[in-house]
Short mmCIF file of C-alpha atoms and ligand atoms in Angstrom, two decimals:
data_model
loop_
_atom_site.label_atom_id
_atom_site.label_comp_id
_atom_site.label_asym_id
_atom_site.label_seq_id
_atom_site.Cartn_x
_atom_site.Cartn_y
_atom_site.Cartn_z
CA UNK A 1 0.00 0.00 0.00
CA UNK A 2 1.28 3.74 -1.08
CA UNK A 3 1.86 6.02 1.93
CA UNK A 4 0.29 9.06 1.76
CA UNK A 5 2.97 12.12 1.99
CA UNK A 6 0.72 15.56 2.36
CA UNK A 7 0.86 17.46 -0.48
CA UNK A 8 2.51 20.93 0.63
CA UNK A 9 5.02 21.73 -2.41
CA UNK A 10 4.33 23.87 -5.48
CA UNK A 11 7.11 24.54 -8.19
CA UNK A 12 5.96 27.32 -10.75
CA UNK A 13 8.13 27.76 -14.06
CA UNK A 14 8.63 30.92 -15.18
CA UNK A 15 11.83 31.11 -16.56
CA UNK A 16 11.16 30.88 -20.47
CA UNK A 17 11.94 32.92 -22.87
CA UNK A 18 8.39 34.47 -23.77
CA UNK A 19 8.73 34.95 -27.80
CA UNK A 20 5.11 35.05 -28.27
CA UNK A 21 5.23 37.90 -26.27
CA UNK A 22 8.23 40.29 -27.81
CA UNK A 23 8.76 42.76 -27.83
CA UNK A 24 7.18 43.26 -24.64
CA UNK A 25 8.77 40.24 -22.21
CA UNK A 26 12.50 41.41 -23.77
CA UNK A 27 12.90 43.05 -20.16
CA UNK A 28 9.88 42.54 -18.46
CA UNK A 29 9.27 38.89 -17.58
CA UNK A 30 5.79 37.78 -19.58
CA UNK A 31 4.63 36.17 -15.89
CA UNK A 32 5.06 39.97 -14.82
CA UNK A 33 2.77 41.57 -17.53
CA UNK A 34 -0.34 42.74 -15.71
CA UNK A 35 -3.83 41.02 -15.76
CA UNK A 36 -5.77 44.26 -14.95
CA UNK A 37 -4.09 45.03 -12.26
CA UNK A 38 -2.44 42.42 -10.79
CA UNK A 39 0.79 40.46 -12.68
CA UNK A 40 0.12 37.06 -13.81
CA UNK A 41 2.73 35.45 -11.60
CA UNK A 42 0.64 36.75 -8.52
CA UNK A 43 -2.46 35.04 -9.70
CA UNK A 44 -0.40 31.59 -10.04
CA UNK A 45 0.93 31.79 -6.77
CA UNK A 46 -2.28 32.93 -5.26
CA UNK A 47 -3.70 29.33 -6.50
CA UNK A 48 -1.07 27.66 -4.75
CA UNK A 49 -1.11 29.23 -1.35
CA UNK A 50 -5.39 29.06 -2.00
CA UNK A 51 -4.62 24.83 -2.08
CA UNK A 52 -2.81 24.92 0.82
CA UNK A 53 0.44 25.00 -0.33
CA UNK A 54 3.17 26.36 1.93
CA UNK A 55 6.34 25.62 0.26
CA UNK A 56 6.85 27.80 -3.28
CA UNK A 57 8.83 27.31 -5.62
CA UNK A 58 9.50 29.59 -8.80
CA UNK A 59 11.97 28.30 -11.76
CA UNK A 60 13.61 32.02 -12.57
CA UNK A 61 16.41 33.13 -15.53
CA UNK A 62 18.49 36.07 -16.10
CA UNK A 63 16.39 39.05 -16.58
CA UNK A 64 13.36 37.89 -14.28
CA UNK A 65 14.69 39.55 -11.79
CA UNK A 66 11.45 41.70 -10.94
CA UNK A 67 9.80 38.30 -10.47
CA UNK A 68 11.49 38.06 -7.16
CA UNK A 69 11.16 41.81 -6.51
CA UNK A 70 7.60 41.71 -6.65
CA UNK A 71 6.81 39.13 -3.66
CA UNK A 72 9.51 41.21 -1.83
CA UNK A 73 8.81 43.85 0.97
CA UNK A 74 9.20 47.55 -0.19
CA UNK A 75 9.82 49.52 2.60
CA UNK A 76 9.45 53.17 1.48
CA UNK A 77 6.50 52.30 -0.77
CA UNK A 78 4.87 50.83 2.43
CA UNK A 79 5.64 53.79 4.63
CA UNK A 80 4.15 56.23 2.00
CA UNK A 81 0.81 54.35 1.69
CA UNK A 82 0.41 54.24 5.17
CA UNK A 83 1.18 58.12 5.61
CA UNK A 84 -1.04 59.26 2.81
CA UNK A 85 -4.17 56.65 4.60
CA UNK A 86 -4.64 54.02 1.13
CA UNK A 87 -5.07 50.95 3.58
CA UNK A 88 -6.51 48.93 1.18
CA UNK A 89 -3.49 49.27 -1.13
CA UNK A 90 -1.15 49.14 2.10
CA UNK A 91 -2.44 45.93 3.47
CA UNK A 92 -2.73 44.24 -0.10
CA UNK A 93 1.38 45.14 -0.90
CA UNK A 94 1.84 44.04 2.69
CA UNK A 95 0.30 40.57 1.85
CA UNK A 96 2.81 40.24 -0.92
CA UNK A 97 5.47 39.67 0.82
CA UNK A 98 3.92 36.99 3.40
CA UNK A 99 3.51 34.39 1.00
CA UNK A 100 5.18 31.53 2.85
CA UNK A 101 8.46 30.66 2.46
CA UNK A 102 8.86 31.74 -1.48
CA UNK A 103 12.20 30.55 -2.84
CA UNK A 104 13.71 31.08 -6.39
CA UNK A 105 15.42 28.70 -7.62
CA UNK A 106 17.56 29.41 -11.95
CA UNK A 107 17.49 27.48 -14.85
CA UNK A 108 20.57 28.37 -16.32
CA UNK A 109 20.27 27.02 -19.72
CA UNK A 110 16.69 27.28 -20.95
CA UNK A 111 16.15 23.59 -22.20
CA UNK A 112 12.60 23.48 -21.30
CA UNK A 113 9.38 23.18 -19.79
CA UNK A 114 10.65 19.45 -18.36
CA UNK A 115 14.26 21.05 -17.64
CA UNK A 116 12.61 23.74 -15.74
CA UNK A 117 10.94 21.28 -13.49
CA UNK A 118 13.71 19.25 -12.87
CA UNK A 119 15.74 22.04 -11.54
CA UNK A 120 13.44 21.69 -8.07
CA UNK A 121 14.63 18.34 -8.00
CA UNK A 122 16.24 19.10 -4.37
CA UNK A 123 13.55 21.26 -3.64
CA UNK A 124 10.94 18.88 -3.72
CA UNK A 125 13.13 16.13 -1.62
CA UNK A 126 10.90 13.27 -2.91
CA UNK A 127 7.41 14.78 -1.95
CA UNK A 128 5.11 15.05 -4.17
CA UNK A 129 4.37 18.11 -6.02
CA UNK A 130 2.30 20.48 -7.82
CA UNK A 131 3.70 22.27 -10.76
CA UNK A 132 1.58 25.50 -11.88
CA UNK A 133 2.74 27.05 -15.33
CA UNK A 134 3.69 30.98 -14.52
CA UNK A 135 2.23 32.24 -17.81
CA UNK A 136 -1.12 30.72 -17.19
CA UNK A 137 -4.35 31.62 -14.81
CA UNK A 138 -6.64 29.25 -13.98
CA UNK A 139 -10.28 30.94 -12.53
CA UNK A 140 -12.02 28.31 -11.02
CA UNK A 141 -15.70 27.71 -10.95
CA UNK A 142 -17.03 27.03 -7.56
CA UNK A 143 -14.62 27.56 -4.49
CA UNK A 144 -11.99 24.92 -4.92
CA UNK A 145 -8.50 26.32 -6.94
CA UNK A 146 -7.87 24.20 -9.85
CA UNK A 147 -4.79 22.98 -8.22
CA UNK A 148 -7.27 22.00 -4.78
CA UNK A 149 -9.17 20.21 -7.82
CA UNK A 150 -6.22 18.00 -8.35
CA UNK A 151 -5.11 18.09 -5.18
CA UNK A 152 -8.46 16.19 -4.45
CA UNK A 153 -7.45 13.75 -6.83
CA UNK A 154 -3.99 13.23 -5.42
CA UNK A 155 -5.67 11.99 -1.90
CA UNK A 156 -7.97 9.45 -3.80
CA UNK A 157 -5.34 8.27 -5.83
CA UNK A 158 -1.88 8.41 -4.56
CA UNK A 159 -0.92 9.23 -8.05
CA UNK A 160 -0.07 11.97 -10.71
CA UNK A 161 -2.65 14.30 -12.04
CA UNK A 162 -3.33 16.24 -14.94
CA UNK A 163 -5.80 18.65 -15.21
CA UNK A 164 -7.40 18.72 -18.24
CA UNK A 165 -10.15 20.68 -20.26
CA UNK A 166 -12.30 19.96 -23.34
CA UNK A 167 -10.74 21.94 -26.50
CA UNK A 168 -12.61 22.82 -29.63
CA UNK A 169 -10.90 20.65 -32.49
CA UNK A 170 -9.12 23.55 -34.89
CA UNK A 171 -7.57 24.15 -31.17
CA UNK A 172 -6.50 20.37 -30.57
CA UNK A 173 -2.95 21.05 -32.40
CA UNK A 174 -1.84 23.56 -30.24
CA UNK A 175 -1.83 21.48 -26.86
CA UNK A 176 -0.84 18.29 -25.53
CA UNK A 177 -3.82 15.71 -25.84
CA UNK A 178 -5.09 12.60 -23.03
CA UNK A 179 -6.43 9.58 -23.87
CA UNK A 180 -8.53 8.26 -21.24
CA UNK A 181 -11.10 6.02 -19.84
CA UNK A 182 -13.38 5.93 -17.31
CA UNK A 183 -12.06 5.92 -13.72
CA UNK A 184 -13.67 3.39 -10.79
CA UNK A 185 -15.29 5.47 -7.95
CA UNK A 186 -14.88 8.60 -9.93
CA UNK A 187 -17.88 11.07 -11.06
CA UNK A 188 -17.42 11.85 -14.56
CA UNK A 189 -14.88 14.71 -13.81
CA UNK A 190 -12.01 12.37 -13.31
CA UNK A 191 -10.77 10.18 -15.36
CA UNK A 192 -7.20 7.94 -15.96
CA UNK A 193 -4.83 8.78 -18.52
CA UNK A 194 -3.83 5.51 -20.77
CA UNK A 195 -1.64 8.00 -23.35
CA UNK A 196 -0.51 11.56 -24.21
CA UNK A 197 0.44 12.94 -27.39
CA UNK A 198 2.61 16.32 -27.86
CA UNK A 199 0.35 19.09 -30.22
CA UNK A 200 -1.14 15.88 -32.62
CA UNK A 201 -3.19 16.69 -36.04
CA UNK A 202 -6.89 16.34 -35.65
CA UNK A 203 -7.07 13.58 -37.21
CA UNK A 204 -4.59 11.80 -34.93
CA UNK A 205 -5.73 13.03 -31.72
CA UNK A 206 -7.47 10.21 -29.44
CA UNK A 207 -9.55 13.16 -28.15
CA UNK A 208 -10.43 16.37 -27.59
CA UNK A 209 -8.96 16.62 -23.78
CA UNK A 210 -6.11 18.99 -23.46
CA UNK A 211 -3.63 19.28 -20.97
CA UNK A 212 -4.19 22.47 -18.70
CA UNK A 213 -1.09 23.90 -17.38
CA UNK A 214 -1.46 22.46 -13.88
CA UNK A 215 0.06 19.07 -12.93
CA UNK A 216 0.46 17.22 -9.67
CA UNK A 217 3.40 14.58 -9.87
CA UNK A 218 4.43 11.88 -7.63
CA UNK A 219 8.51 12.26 -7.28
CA UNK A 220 9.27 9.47 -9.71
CA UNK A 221 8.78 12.47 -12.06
CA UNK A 222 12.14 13.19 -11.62
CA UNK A 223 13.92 10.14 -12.47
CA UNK A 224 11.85 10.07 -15.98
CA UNK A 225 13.22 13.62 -16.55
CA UNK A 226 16.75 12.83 -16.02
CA UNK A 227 16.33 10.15 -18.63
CA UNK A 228 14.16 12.28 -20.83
CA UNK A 229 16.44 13.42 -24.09
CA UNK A 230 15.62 16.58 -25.54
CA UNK A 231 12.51 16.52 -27.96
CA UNK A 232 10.66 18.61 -30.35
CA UNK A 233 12.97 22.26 -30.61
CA UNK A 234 16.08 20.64 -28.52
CA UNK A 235 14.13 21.09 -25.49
CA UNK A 236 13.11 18.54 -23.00
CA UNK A 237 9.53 18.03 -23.22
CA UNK A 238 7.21 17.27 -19.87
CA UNK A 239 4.85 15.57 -21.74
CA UNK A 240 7.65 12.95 -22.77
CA UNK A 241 8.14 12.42 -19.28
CA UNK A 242 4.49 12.05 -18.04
CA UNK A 243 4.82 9.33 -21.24
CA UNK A 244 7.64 7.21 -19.22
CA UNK A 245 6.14 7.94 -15.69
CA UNK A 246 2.89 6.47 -17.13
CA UNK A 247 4.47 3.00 -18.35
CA UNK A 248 5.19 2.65 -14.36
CA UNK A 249 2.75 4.08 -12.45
CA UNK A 250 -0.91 4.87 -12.56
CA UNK A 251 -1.71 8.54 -14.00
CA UNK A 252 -5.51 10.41 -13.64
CA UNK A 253 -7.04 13.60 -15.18
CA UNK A 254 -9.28 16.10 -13.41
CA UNK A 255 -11.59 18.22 -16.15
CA UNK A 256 -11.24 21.28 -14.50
CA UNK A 257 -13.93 23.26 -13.01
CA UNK A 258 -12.86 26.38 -14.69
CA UNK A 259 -11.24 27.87 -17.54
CA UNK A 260 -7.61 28.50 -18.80
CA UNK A 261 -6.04 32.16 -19.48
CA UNK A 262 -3.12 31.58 -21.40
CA UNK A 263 -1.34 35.03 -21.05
CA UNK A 264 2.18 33.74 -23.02
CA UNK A 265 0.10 34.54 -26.16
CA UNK A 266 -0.73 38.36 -27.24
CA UNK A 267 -4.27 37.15 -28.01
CA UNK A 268 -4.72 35.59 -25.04
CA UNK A 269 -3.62 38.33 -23.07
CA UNK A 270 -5.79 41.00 -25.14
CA UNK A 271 -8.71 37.94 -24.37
CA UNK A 272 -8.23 37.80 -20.76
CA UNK A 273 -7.79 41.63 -19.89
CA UNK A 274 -10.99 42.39 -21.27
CA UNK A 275 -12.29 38.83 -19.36
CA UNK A 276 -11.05 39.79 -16.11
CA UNK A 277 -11.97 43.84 -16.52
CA UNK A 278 -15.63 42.73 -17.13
CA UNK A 279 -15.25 40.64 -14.02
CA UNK A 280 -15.27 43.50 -12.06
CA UNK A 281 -18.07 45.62 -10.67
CA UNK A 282 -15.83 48.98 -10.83
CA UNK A 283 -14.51 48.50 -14.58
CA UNK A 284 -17.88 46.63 -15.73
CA UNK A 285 -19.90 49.29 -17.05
CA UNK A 286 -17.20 51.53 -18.56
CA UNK A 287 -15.65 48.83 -20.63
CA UNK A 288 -19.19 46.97 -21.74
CA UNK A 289 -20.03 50.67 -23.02
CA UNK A 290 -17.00 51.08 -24.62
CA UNK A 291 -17.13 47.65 -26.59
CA UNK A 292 -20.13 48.93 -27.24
CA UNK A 293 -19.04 51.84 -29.04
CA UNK A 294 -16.49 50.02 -30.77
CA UNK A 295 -18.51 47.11 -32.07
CA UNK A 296 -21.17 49.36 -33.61
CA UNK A 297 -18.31 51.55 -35.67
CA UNK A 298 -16.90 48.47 -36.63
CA UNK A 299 -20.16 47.31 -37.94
CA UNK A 300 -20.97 51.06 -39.54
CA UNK A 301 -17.27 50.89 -41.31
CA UNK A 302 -15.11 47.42 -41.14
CA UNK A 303 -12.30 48.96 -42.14
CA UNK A 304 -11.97 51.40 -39.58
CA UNK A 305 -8.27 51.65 -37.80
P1 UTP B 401 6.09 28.14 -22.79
O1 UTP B 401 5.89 26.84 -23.44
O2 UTP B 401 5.03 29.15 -22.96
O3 UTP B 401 7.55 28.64 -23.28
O4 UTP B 401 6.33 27.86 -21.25
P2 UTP B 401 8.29 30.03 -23.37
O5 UTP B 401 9.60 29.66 -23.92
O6 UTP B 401 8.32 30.82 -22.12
O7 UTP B 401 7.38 30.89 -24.36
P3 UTP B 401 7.44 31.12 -25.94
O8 UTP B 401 6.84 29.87 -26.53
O9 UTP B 401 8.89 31.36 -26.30
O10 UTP B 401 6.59 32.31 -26.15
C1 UTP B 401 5.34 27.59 -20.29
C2 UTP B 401 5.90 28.01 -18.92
O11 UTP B 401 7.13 27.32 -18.66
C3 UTP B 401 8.19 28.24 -18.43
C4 UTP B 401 7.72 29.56 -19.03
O12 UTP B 401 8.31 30.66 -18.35
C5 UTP B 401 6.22 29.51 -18.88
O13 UTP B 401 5.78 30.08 -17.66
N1 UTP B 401 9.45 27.74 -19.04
C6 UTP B 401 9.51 27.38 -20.34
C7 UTP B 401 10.58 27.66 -18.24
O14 UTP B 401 10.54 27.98 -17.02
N2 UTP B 401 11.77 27.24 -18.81
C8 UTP B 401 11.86 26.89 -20.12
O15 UTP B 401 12.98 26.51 -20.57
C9 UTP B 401 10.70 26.96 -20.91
#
């Protein structure tokens, strides 16, 4: 029988290079560029620390440098908040820089999505683990994170988890794809993974279930990644890792309760900012009005710049 090690560790990478963003993420990290108001590394590590995880991890590179900055204290920035009265602004800077125990750990060489992970190899001292991409928000439906979703899993199970949405099929290229059955004493939500395949065709994808940017692995993660060579682009892939894990251990997908913000994309992020801003009661009105206004010019005159 598997013992059951509490899940308390969360690595985030955010150390790649961002090209789909330049020229923007040339200085500024692309986990850094601002949902609304808020940069999307914060969101990412919000999730964690929402599912209960106290030990942070984020995979860093030269130039990410305000990554760290932002989750530090700022003294002077503090002081003036509190002597001009903005409390709310005050306490939420303040809460920045309680996180638990963030550390920041560099991948020198960027080899990677799977190279970034195995950097927290020591980190993670054979727990198991979460892994939360830095370029990508998940907003959950109900109260539980996506990452409590698979945490949930993880207790059941003992084993890895994927989470996993339904993607429309001129979409099914871009990600990496499940194939799964039915899993015993599961509602329809979770379900085990028999295969993955890296960004297949259409036509050879066994479904339409993509992966979601938020993993949970058991440690023998690590040993598959060390034996992983690189893949597609000289990089070492995860997904060809979660392929050798699977051949020894069991492997289950959550469909998440929610919906995926990819923010490494321009489109994405133009998606998502108007997403969020709509979200909330003091943007709401302006920004419905202006769409407004811009829809019906567009409609008067297409070609309108
Ligand atoms: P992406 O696949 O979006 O890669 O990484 P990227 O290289 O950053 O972006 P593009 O494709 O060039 O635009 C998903 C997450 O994994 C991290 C990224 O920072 C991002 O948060 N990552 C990727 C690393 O930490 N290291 C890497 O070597 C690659």
């Amino acid at each position: 029988m598997k013992r059951s090690i509490p899940l308390r560790t969360a690595v985030i990478p955010a150390a790649g290079f961002g090209t789909r963003f330049l020229p923007a993420s040339k200085a500024v990290p692309k986990e850094m560029i601002p949902l609304v108001d808020k940069p999307v590394i914060q969101y990412v590590v919000e999730e964690a620390v929402a599912a209960g995880l106290t030990r942070i991890a984020i995979i860093v590179s030269e130039g990410k440098e305000a990554v760290a900055a932002h989750f530090q204290s700022f003294p002077a920035m503090e002081d003036r908040l509190e002597k001009t009265g903005k409390k709310e602004l005050l306490s939420e800077i303040r809460s920045l820089s309680s996180i638990p125990d963030i550390t920041f750990i560099p991948q020198k060489e960027l080899k990677g999505l799977g190279d970034a992970v195995l950097q927290a190899k020591d980190f993670v001292n054979g727990e198991p683990f979460a892994v939360l991409l830095g370029d990508t928000v998940l907003r959950a439906e109900g109260r539980k994170s996506v990452t409590g979703q698979l945490k949930e899993v993880y207790e059941k199970t003992l084993s890895s988890v994927v989470a996993s949405e339904h993607v429309p099929r001129e979409r099914i290229s871009k990600y990496g794809i499940i194939e799964s059955r039915k899993a015993d004493g599961f509602s329809g939500k979770v379900e085990e993974v028999l295969s993955l395949v890296e960004k297949p065709s259409p036509e050879d994808a066994p479904g339409d279930l993509a992966i979601a940017s938020r993993y949970l692995f058991t440690p023998g993660i690590f040993e598959e990644l060390e034996n992983t060579p690189p893949g597609k682009g000289g990089e070492i892939q995860l997904t060809d890792a979660m392929k050798s894990l699977l051949k020894k251990e069991r492997m289950f997908t959550r469909i998440i309760d929610g919906k995926r913000y990819d923010l490494g994309s321009k489109i994405g992020f133009l998606k998502s900012t108007v997403e969020f801003a709509l979200a909330r009661d003091e943007f709401r009105e302006e920004m419905l009005c202006f769409l407004r206004e811009k829809l019906a010019d567009y409609e008067m005159d297409p070609d309108k710049q």
